[in-house]
Amino acid sequence: MKILVTGGAGYIGSHTVRLLLERGHEVWVYDNLSTGHRAAVPAEILLTGELSELHRLDHVLMEKRIAAVVHFAASTYVGESMTDPARYYRNNLVNTLNLMECLRRQGIGRFVFSSTATTFGTPERVPITEDEPQRPINPYGNTKLAVERALADYARAYGWGYAALRYFNAAGASPSGDIGEDHDPETHLIPLVIWAAMGRRPHIEIFGTDYPTPDGTCIRDYIHVDDLASAHILALERLEPGKGLCYNLGIGRGYSVREVIKAVEAVTGKPVPVKEGPRRPGDPASLVASCDKIQRELGWKPKHADLKSIVETAWNWHREHPKGFKK
Ligand code: UDP
């Protein structure tokens, strides 16, 4: 299939692009490289451009005879979305709706969308199933949910086949060792703990030790980026006109911040200096996916079903690329 991947030079995008190519799809990456990395994708498939350039998008969709779009390009920091919501509504909602208009003009109705566990806000029940009410508590989650709703309406009215994949905590790196996580600024727990183990940061600060969890720190469901990527491919290949495939994507098991720190110490063999700090506003105590639905319906199964194996691939990447893609 001929596929356009927006944001394909980013962290999850680049791992998905690699898998799509391995599956024999024809892939074009559309990325403005604001957070993505040129080195993360083969040069011959990279088209640099803004999502707001609609004529360009129309042209690319037509010229490359695109049959489906996998849409990663977005702003993704919860904290930033609280202080600069306009950026999130523009990048994540307006630009996505415009992209969807381009698809309509070109008669393309296949769309795989990067959604997020953040659309569930503070869940009533954990593990979180797809039936859990989606009530986001920040602008990032609001924009992602708005697109999910639009896609459901497009499926009903225009017969689109779409998937909305709600990621829990993406982590790890390709075992091949040449692509991995490289954010600026980095805010995610696993890379920051690894940096503390490497001495690149003086310590890791634990955001809150008084949560109602067994060790007082937040629990998250960390999923390997290649397992996220494989879910995109399964969903893409199973899209059906008029139908939405909505799945929660984690490994179905949660780990606390302290457990993550212990796993990094075990994998790296280095002690991690820790500082206990206050809670970070907006963090729910526990977010764990129920991944039964995608396992049942698409036969998806995580290859990295435990934290150690996820941390090992991340450590391998950071050790070999201490400056990320700049090395
Ligand atoms: N966290 C932490 N210290 C940090 C970064 C994150 O204690 O320097 C905690 C954070 O409060 C959350 C978990 O680690 O409970 C995962 O945070 P991350 O930012 O990686 O992902 P999120 O769950 O916010 O999407």
mmCIF file of C-alpha atoms and ligand atoms in Angstrom:
data_model
loop_
_atom_site.group_PDB
_atom_site.id
_atom_site.type_symbol
_atom_site.label_atom_id
_atom_site.label_comp_id
_atom_site.label_asym_id
_atom_site.label_seq_id
_atom_site.Cartn_x
_atom_site.Cartn_y
_atom_site.Cartn_z
ATOM 1 C CA MET A 1 0.000 0.000 0.000
ATOM 2 C CA LYS A 2 1.203 3.574 -0.654
ATOM 3 C CA ILE A 3 1.228 5.312 2.690
ATOM 4 C CA LEU A 4 1.927 8.860 3.831
ATOM 5 C CA VAL A 5 3.292 9.064 7.377
ATOM 6 C CA THR A 6 3.096 12.540 8.891
ATOM 7 C CA GLY A 7 5.586 13.058 11.703
ATOM 8 C CA GLY A 8 7.389 9.980 10.436
ATOM 9 C CA ALA A 9 10.785 11.353 11.492
ATOM 10 C CA GLY A 10 9.720 11.477 15.148
ATOM 11 C CA TYR A 11 10.179 8.859 17.840
ATOM 12 C CA ILE A 12 7.172 6.586 17.330
ATOM 13 C CA GLY A 13 6.843 7.606 13.683
ATOM 14 C CA SER A 14 10.347 6.512 12.692
ATOM 15 C CA HIS A 15 9.976 3.104 14.333
ATOM 16 C CA THR A 16 6.650 2.621 12.547
ATOM 17 C CA VAL A 17 8.115 3.722 9.203
ATOM 18 C CA ARG A 18 10.835 1.129 9.529
ATOM 19 C CA LEU A 19 8.303 -1.629 10.163
ATOM 20 C CA LEU A 20 6.056 -0.465 7.303
ATOM 21 C CA LEU A 21 9.027 -0.636 4.936
ATOM 22 C CA GLU A 22 9.902 -4.104 6.215
ATOM 23 C CA ARG A 23 6.303 -5.155 5.505
ATOM 24 C CA GLY A 24 6.786 -4.086 1.902
ATOM 25 C CA HIS A 25 4.640 -0.942 1.914
ATOM 26 C CA GLU A 26 5.600 2.118 -0.132
ATOM 27 C CA VAL A 27 6.142 4.826 2.466
ATOM 28 C CA TRP A 28 6.483 8.612 2.238
ATOM 29 C CA VAL A 29 7.322 10.622 5.330
ATOM 30 C CA TYR A 30 5.956 14.163 5.654
ATOM 31 C CA ASP A 31 7.671 16.007 8.502
ATOM 32 C CA ASN A 32 8.704 19.576 9.290
ATOM 33 C CA LEU A 33 11.658 18.301 11.363
ATOM 34 C CA SER A 34 10.700 20.627 14.233
ATOM 35 C CA THR A 35 11.000 17.705 16.639
ATOM 36 C CA GLY A 36 11.764 14.867 14.231
ATOM 37 C CA HIS A 37 15.235 13.938 13.004
ATOM 38 C CA ARG A 38 16.440 13.759 9.419
ATOM 39 C CA ALA A 39 18.687 10.813 10.309
ATOM 40 C CA ALA A 40 15.745 8.794 11.664
ATOM 41 C CA VAL A 41 14.355 7.932 8.206
ATOM 42 C CA PRO A 42 15.829 7.021 4.809
ATOM 43 C CA ALA A 43 16.609 10.273 2.946
ATOM 44 C CA GLU A 44 14.861 9.164 -0.257
ATOM 45 C CA ILE A 45 11.426 8.896 1.381
ATOM 46 C CA LEU A 46 11.542 12.140 3.397
ATOM 47 C CA LEU A 47 9.426 15.086 2.254
ATOM 48 C CA THR A 48 9.954 18.124 4.449
ATOM 49 C CA GLY A 49 6.962 20.390 4.815
ATOM 50 C CA GLU A 50 4.408 21.934 7.124
ATOM 51 C CA LEU A 51 0.989 20.446 7.708
ATOM 52 C CA SER A 52 -0.408 23.923 7.159
ATOM 53 C CA GLU A 53 0.789 23.886 3.502
ATOM 54 C CA LEU A 54 -2.410 22.445 2.102
ATOM 55 C CA HIS A 55 -1.557 22.831 -1.588
ATOM 56 C CA ARG A 56 1.659 20.953 -0.987
ATOM 57 C CA LEU A 57 -0.200 18.198 0.862
ATOM 58 C CA ASP A 58 -2.792 17.925 -1.906
ATOM 59 C CA HIS A 59 0.021 17.651 -4.421
ATOM 60 C CA VAL A 60 1.890 14.969 -2.419
ATOM 61 C CA LEU A 61 -1.254 12.885 -1.897
ATOM 62 C CA MET A 62 -2.045 13.013 -5.607
ATOM 63 C CA GLU A 63 1.447 12.655 -7.014
ATOM 64 C CA LYS A 64 2.397 9.727 -4.771
ATOM 65 C CA ARG A 65 -1.042 8.105 -5.223
ATOM 66 C CA ILE A 66 -1.407 7.762 -1.469
ATOM 67 C CA ALA A 67 -3.983 5.212 -0.283
ATOM 68 C CA ALA A 68 -3.744 5.726 3.488
ATOM 69 C CA VAL A 69 -2.336 8.199 5.997
ATOM 70 C CA VAL A 70 -0.724 7.413 9.337
ATOM 71 C CA HIS A 71 -0.809 10.681 11.260
ATOM 72 C CA PHE A 72 1.767 11.182 14.015
ATOM 73 C CA ALA A 73 2.633 14.862 13.538
ATOM 74 C CA ALA A 74 1.515 16.702 16.669
ATOM 75 C CA SER A 75 2.609 18.658 19.707
ATOM 76 C CA THR A 76 2.832 16.278 22.641
ATOM 77 C CA TYR A 77 3.742 17.990 25.915
ATOM 78 C CA VAL A 78 0.926 18.060 28.474
ATOM 79 C CA GLY A 79 2.548 20.865 30.495
ATOM 80 C CA GLU A 80 3.095 23.065 27.447
ATOM 81 C CA SER A 81 -0.515 22.495 26.396
ATOM 82 C CA MET A 82 -1.634 24.056 29.687
ATOM 83 C CA THR A 83 0.402 27.249 29.143
ATOM 84 C CA ASP A 84 0.085 27.470 25.344
ATOM 85 C CA PRO A 85 -3.212 25.817 24.404
ATOM 86 C CA ALA A 86 -3.409 27.791 21.146
ATOM 87 C CA ARG A 87 -0.397 25.904 19.844
ATOM 88 C CA TYR A 88 -2.137 22.596 20.602
ATOM 89 C CA TYR A 89 -5.451 23.559 19.040
ATOM 90 C CA ARG A 90 -3.599 24.806 15.952
ATOM 91 C CA ASN A 91 -1.109 21.937 15.534
ATOM 92 C CA ASN A 92 -3.212 19.042 16.740
ATOM 93 C CA LEU A 93 -6.729 20.028 15.798
ATOM 94 C CA VAL A 94 -6.768 22.664 13.031
ATOM 95 C CA ASN A 95 -3.886 21.082 11.120
ATOM 96 C CA THR A 96 -5.398 17.611 11.456
ATOM 97 C CA LEU A 97 -8.821 18.756 10.247
ATOM 98 C CA ASN A 98 -7.132 20.474 7.296
ATOM 99 C CA LEU A 99 -5.216 17.304 6.504
ATOM 100 C CA MET A 100 -8.493 15.385 6.653
ATOM 101 C CA GLU A 101 -9.989 17.870 4.187
ATOM 102 C CA CYS A 102 -7.088 17.228 1.806
ATOM 103 C CA LEU A 103 -7.795 13.511 2.082
ATOM 104 C CA ARG A 104 -11.447 14.091 1.286
ATOM 105 C CA ARG A 105 -10.540 16.144 -1.760
ATOM 106 C CA GLN A 106 -8.338 13.302 -2.971
ATOM 107 C CA GLY A 107 -10.912 10.624 -2.159
ATOM 108 C CA ILE A 108 -8.723 8.929 0.465
ATOM 109 C CA GLY A 109 -10.607 7.434 3.423
ATOM 110 C CA ARG A 110 -8.020 5.429 5.335
ATOM 111 C CA PHE A 111 -6.492 7.033 8.398
ATOM 112 C CA VAL A 112 -4.508 5.798 11.398
ATOM 113 C CA PHE A 113 -4.392 8.304 14.216
ATOM 114 C CA SER A 114 -2.012 8.694 17.184
ATOM 115 C CA SER A 115 -4.255 9.182 20.166
ATOM 116 C CA THR A 116 -3.345 8.984 23.811
ATOM 117 C CA ALA A 117 -4.247 7.574 27.215
ATOM 118 C CA THR A 118 -4.432 11.244 28.221
ATOM 119 C CA THR A 119 -7.916 11.291 26.650
ATOM 120 C CA PHE A 120 -9.076 9.279 29.686
ATOM 121 C CA GLY A 121 -8.092 12.008 32.170
ATOM 122 C CA THR A 122 -8.273 10.537 35.657
ATOM 123 C CA PRO A 123 -9.828 7.122 35.038
ATOM 124 C CA GLU A 124 -12.435 5.647 37.348
ATOM 125 C CA ARG A 125 -11.160 2.107 36.846
ATOM 126 C CA VAL A 126 -7.710 0.640 36.184
ATOM 127 C CA PRO A 127 -6.823 -1.239 33.994
ATOM 128 C CA ILE A 128 -8.452 1.097 31.511
ATOM 129 C CA THR A 129 -10.675 -0.543 28.935
ATOM 130 C CA GLU A 130 -11.964 1.099 25.762
ATOM 131 C CA ASP A 131 -15.362 1.581 27.510
ATOM 132 C CA GLU A 132 -13.907 3.932 30.094
ATOM 133 C CA PRO A 133 -15.374 7.443 29.622
ATOM 134 C CA GLN A 134 -12.936 9.802 27.882
ATOM 135 C CA ARG A 135 -12.713 12.960 29.966
ATOM 136 C CA PRO A 136 -9.394 14.680 29.336
ATOM 137 C CA ILE A 137 -8.054 17.079 31.954
ATOM 138 C CA ASN A 138 -5.707 19.136 29.777
ATOM 139 C CA PRO A 139 -5.689 20.811 26.329
ATOM 140 C CA TYR A 140 -3.419 18.125 24.837
ATOM 141 C CA GLY A 141 -5.985 15.440 25.692
ATOM 142 C CA ASN A 142 -8.841 17.682 24.540
ATOM 143 C CA THR A 143 -7.315 18.150 21.086
ATOM 144 C CA LYS A 144 -6.639 14.431 20.650
ATOM 145 C CA LEU A 145 -10.169 13.518 21.726
ATOM 146 C CA ALA A 146 -11.649 16.131 19.386
ATOM 147 C CA VAL A 147 -9.911 14.424 16.450
ATOM 148 C CA GLU A 148 -11.127 10.994 17.600
ATOM 149 C CA ARG A 149 -14.683 12.385 17.583
ATOM 150 C CA ALA A 150 -14.234 13.929 14.135
ATOM 151 C CA LEU A 151 -12.952 10.618 12.784
ATOM 152 C CA ALA A 152 -15.975 8.762 14.167
ATOM 153 C CA ASP A 153 -18.217 11.287 12.390
ATOM 154 C CA TYR A 154 -16.236 10.987 9.135
ATOM 155 C CA ALA A 155 -16.532 7.195 9.312
ATOM 156 C CA ARG A 156 -20.318 7.463 9.721
ATOM 157 C CA ALA A 157 -20.904 10.141 7.114
ATOM 158 C CA TYR A 158 -18.175 9.531 4.534
ATOM 159 C CA GLY A 159 -17.431 5.862 5.052
ATOM 160 C CA TRP A 160 -13.869 6.402 6.291
ATOM 161 C CA GLY A 161 -12.052 3.456 7.838
ATOM 162 C CA TYR A 162 -9.878 4.692 10.684
ATOM 163 C CA ALA A 163 -7.967 3.590 13.721
ATOM 164 C CA ALA A 164 -7.390 5.602 16.902
ATOM 165 C CA LEU A 165 -4.569 4.137 18.956
ATOM 166 C CA ARG A 166 -4.378 5.434 22.497
ATOM 167 C CA TYR A 167 -0.794 5.146 23.564
ATOM 168 C CA PHE A 168 0.154 4.703 27.176
ATOM 169 C CA ASN A 169 3.875 5.356 27.885
ATOM 170 C CA ALA A 170 6.028 4.765 24.811
ATOM 171 C CA ALA A 171 9.564 3.728 25.697
ATOM 172 C CA GLY A 172 12.597 1.793 24.470
ATOM 173 C CA ALA A 173 14.362 1.867 21.129
ATOM 174 C CA SER A 174 14.826 -0.291 18.084
ATOM 175 C CA PRO A 175 17.026 -3.291 18.984
ATOM 176 C CA SER A 176 18.993 -2.476 15.819
ATOM 177 C CA GLY A 177 20.462 0.390 17.876
ATOM 178 C CA ASP A 178 20.340 3.096 15.206
ATOM 179 C CA ILE A 179 17.059 4.840 16.026
ATOM 180 C CA GLY A 180 15.690 5.741 19.445
ATOM 181 C CA GLU A 181 14.197 8.416 21.655
ATOM 182 C CA ASP A 182 15.677 11.918 21.241
ATOM 183 C CA HIS A 183 13.439 14.701 22.553
ATOM 184 C CA ASP A 184 14.440 18.272 23.267
ATOM 185 C CA PRO A 185 13.584 19.030 25.974
ATOM 186 C CA GLU A 186 13.441 15.483 27.326
ATOM 187 C CA THR A 187 10.719 15.116 29.931
ATOM 188 C CA HIS A 188 10.061 11.363 29.919
ATOM 189 C CA LEU A 189 10.964 9.210 32.851
ATOM 190 C CA ILE A 190 12.984 6.360 31.312
ATOM 191 C CA PRO A 191 15.466 8.493 29.321
ATOM 192 C CA LEU A 192 15.880 10.870 32.262
ATOM 193 C CA VAL A 193 16.614 8.006 34.668
ATOM 194 C CA ILE A 194 19.124 6.595 32.175
ATOM 195 C CA TRP A 195 20.768 10.029 31.896
ATOM 196 C CA ALA A 196 21.038 10.149 35.706
ATOM 197 C CA ALA A 197 22.675 6.690 35.652
ATOM 198 C CA MET A 198 25.126 7.930 32.997
ATOM 199 C CA GLY A 199 25.968 11.045 35.023
ATOM 200 C CA ARG A 200 24.470 13.286 32.358
ATOM 201 C CA ARG A 201 22.157 14.675 35.036
ATOM 202 C CA PRO A 202 22.955 14.939 38.745
ATOM 203 C CA HIS A 203 19.871 12.959 39.813
ATOM 204 C CA ILE A 204 16.336 11.960 38.886
ATOM 205 C CA GLU A 205 13.611 13.830 40.704
ATOM 206 C CA ILE A 206 10.622 11.689 41.673
ATOM 207 C CA PHE A 207 7.489 13.732 41.164
ATOM 208 C CA GLY A 208 5.472 12.796 44.240
ATOM 209 C CA THR A 209 5.952 10.041 46.805
ATOM 210 C CA ASP A 210 2.557 10.319 48.514
ATOM 211 C CA TYR A 211 0.306 8.768 45.876
ATOM 212 C CA PRO A 212 -2.135 6.028 46.940
ATOM 213 C CA THR A 213 0.040 3.322 45.349
ATOM 214 C CA PRO A 214 2.087 0.557 47.049
ATOM 215 C CA ASP A 215 5.330 2.588 47.128
ATOM 216 C CA GLY A 216 3.768 6.061 46.955
ATOM 217 C CA THR A 217 4.970 6.837 43.401
ATOM 218 C CA CYS A 218 2.952 6.986 40.181
ATOM 219 C CA ILE A 219 2.276 3.857 38.181
ATOM 220 C CA ARG A 220 2.424 3.857 34.383
ATOM 221 C CA ASP A 221 2.155 1.243 31.652
ATOM 222 C CA TYR A 222 5.373 1.391 29.587
ATOM 223 C CA ILE A 223 5.102 -0.057 26.091
ATOM 224 C CA HIS A 224 7.989 -0.676 23.713
ATOM 225 C CA VAL A 225 7.986 1.637 20.710
ATOM 226 C CA ASP A 226 8.278 -1.319 18.294
ATOM 227 C CA ASP A 227 5.174 -2.899 19.859
ATOM 228 C CA LEU A 228 3.357 0.388 19.272
ATOM 229 C CA ALA A 229 4.645 0.333 15.706
ATOM 230 C CA SER A 230 3.385 -3.198 15.081
ATOM 231 C CA ALA A 231 -0.077 -2.186 16.322
ATOM 232 C CA HIS A 232 -0.175 0.566 13.669
ATOM 233 C CA ILE A 233 0.598 -1.905 10.940
ATOM 234 C CA LEU A 234 -2.010 -4.418 12.112
ATOM 235 C CA ALA A 235 -4.633 -1.672 12.371
ATOM 236 C CA LEU A 236 -3.750 -0.190 8.987
ATOM 237 C CA GLU A 237 -4.047 -3.526 7.271
ATOM 238 C CA ARG A 238 -7.455 -4.161 8.892
ATOM 239 C CA LEU A 239 -9.175 -0.833 8.214
ATOM 240 C CA GLU A 240 -12.735 -1.217 6.950
ATOM 241 C CA PRO A 241 -14.922 1.457 5.368
ATOM 242 C CA GLY A 242 -17.316 3.026 7.850
ATOM 243 C CA LYS A 243 -15.599 1.515 10.845
ATOM 244 C CA GLY A 244 -13.386 2.860 13.634
ATOM 245 C CA LEU A 245 -10.816 0.653 15.336
ATOM 246 C CA CYS A 246 -10.191 2.224 18.738
ATOM 247 C CA TYR A 247 -7.660 0.542 20.981
ATOM 248 C CA ASN A 248 -5.815 1.212 24.205
ATOM 249 C CA LEU A 249 -2.164 0.355 23.814
ATOM 250 C CA GLY A 250 -0.014 -0.643 26.736
ATOM 251 C CA ILE A 251 1.312 -3.992 27.899
ATOM 252 C CA GLY A 252 -1.404 -4.301 30.531
ATOM 253 C CA ARG A 253 1.002 -4.056 33.426
ATOM 254 C CA GLY A 254 2.016 -1.018 35.438
ATOM 255 C CA TYR A 255 5.322 -0.086 37.053
ATOM 256 C CA SER A 256 5.940 2.612 39.646
ATOM 257 C CA VAL A 257 8.550 5.356 39.277
ATOM 258 C CA ARG A 258 10.680 3.595 41.895
ATOM 259 C CA GLU A 259 10.408 0.309 39.970
ATOM 260 C CA VAL A 260 11.589 2.073 36.810
ATOM 261 C CA ILE A 261 14.599 3.456 38.692
ATOM 262 C CA LYS A 262 15.418 -0.035 40.026
ATOM 263 C CA ALA A 263 15.105 -1.537 36.538
ATOM 264 C CA VAL A 264 17.525 1.076 35.141
ATOM 265 C CA GLU A 265 20.003 0.369 37.947
ATOM 266 C CA ALA A 266 19.776 -3.370 37.251
ATOM 267 C CA VAL A 267 20.202 -2.995 33.485
ATOM 268 C CA THR A 268 22.992 -0.389 33.554
ATOM 269 C CA GLY A 269 24.765 -1.699 36.651
ATOM 270 C CA LYS A 270 25.027 1.921 37.833
ATOM 271 C CA PRO A 271 23.428 3.598 40.864
ATOM 272 C CA VAL A 272 20.840 6.294 40.126
ATOM 273 C CA PRO A 273 20.902 9.317 42.469
ATOM 274 C CA VAL A 274 17.336 10.144 43.474
ATOM 275 C CA LYS A 275 15.724 13.306 44.803
ATOM 276 C CA GLU A 276 12.185 13.124 46.110
ATOM 277 C CA GLY A 277 10.098 16.098 45.019
ATOM 278 C CA PRO A 278 6.490 17.265 45.004
ATOM 279 C CA ARG A 279 3.801 15.938 42.698
ATOM 280 C CA ARG A 280 3.729 17.239 39.126
ATOM 281 C CA PRO A 281 0.351 18.914 38.527
ATOM 282 C CA GLY A 282 -2.013 16.868 36.388
ATOM 283 C CA ASP A 283 -0.437 13.433 37.007
ATOM 284 C CA PRO A 284 -3.004 10.714 37.788
ATOM 285 C CA ALA A 285 -1.763 8.109 40.331
ATOM 286 C CA SER A 286 -2.094 5.126 38.036
ATOM 287 C CA LEU A 287 -2.577 4.616 34.285
ATOM 288 C CA VAL A 288 -2.566 1.018 33.099
ATOM 289 C CA ALA A 289 -4.107 -0.200 29.857
ATOM 290 C CA SER A 290 -6.316 -3.149 29.335
ATOM 291 C CA CYS A 291 -4.926 -4.432 26.045
ATOM 292 C CA ASP A 292 -7.409 -7.312 25.702
ATOM 293 C CA LYS A 293 -9.359 -5.734 22.857
ATOM 294 C CA ILE A 294 -6.463 -5.305 20.435
ATOM 295 C CA GLN A 295 -5.120 -8.736 21.341
ATOM 296 C CA ARG A 296 -8.514 -10.296 20.677
ATOM 297 C CA GLU A 297 -9.471 -8.381 17.541
ATOM 298 C CA LEU A 298 -6.121 -7.874 15.782
ATOM 299 C CA GLY A 299 -4.044 -10.638 17.345
ATOM 300 C CA TRP A 300 -1.530 -8.039 18.571
ATOM 301 C CA LYS A 301 0.949 -9.238 21.166
ATOM 302 C CA PRO A 302 3.800 -7.236 22.706
ATOM 303 C CA LYS A 303 7.266 -8.646 22.019
ATOM 304 C CA HIS A 304 8.658 -6.724 24.970
ATOM 305 C CA ALA A 305 6.244 -7.678 27.720
ATOM 306 C CA ASP A 306 8.341 -6.609 30.695
ATOM 307 C CA LEU A 307 10.066 -3.448 31.808
ATOM 308 C CA LYS A 308 13.592 -4.915 31.830
ATOM 309 C CA SER A 309 13.505 -5.732 28.151
ATOM 310 C CA ILE A 310 12.186 -2.238 27.331
ATOM 311 C CA VAL A 311 14.865 -0.543 29.444
ATOM 312 C CA GLU A 312 17.614 -2.699 27.883
ATOM 313 C CA THR A 313 16.838 -1.396 24.390
ATOM 314 C CA ALA A 314 16.642 2.196 25.675
ATOM 315 C CA TRP A 315 19.975 1.824 27.496
ATOM 316 C CA ASN A 316 21.590 0.386 24.378
ATOM 317 C CA TRP A 317 20.457 3.432 22.363
ATOM 318 C CA HIS A 318 21.519 6.056 24.934
ATOM 319 C CA ARG A 319 24.876 4.392 25.584
ATOM 320 C CA GLU A 320 25.716 4.308 21.885
ATOM 321 C CA HIS A 321 24.207 7.734 21.135
ATOM 322 C CA PRO A 322 24.829 9.952 24.174
ATOM 323 C CA LYS A 323 23.946 12.997 22.064
ATOM 324 C CA GLY A 324 20.996 11.331 20.351
ATOM 325 C CA PHE A 325 20.921 11.731 16.580
ATOM 326 C CA LYS A 326 23.607 14.441 16.757
ATOM 327 C CA LYS A 327 26.298 11.824 17.287
HETATM 328 N N1 UDP B 1 8.323 11.363 36.422
HETATM 329 C C1 UDP B 1 9.165 11.628 37.498
HETATM 330 N N2 UDP B 1 10.281 12.376 37.291
HETATM 331 C C2 UDP B 1 10.622 12.877 36.061
HETATM 332 C C3 UDP B 1 9.783 12.588 34.959
HETATM 333 C C4 UDP B 1 8.635 11.831 35.174
HETATM 334 O O1 UDP B 1 8.893 11.215 38.635
HETATM 335 O O2 UDP B 1 11.660 13.569 35.955
HETATM 336 C C5 UDP B 1 7.111 10.550 36.627
HETATM 337 C C6 UDP B 1 5.837 11.263 36.239
HETATM 338 O O3 UDP B 1 5.326 11.979 37.340
HETATM 339 C C7 UDP B 1 4.948 10.093 35.829
HETATM 340 C C8 UDP B 1 5.918 9.059 35.287
HETATM 341 O O4 UDP B 1 7.203 9.438 35.771
HETATM 342 O O5 UDP B 1 4.317 9.538 36.962
HETATM 343 C C9 UDP B 1 5.962 9.025 33.770
HETATM 344 O O6 UDP B 1 6.133 10.344 33.303
HETATM 345 P P1 UDP B 1 6.423 10.697 31.781
HETATM 346 O O7 UDP B 1 6.623 12.178 31.701
HETATM 347 O O8 UDP B 1 7.527 9.816 31.298
HETATM 348 O O9 UDP B 1 5.114 10.246 31.007
HETATM 349 P P2 UDP B 1 3.569 10.637 31.218
HETATM 350 O O10 UDP B 1 2.989 9.555 32.073
HETATM 351 O O11 UDP B 1 3.518 11.996 31.847
HETATM 352 O O12 UDP B 1 3.032 10.614 29.833
#
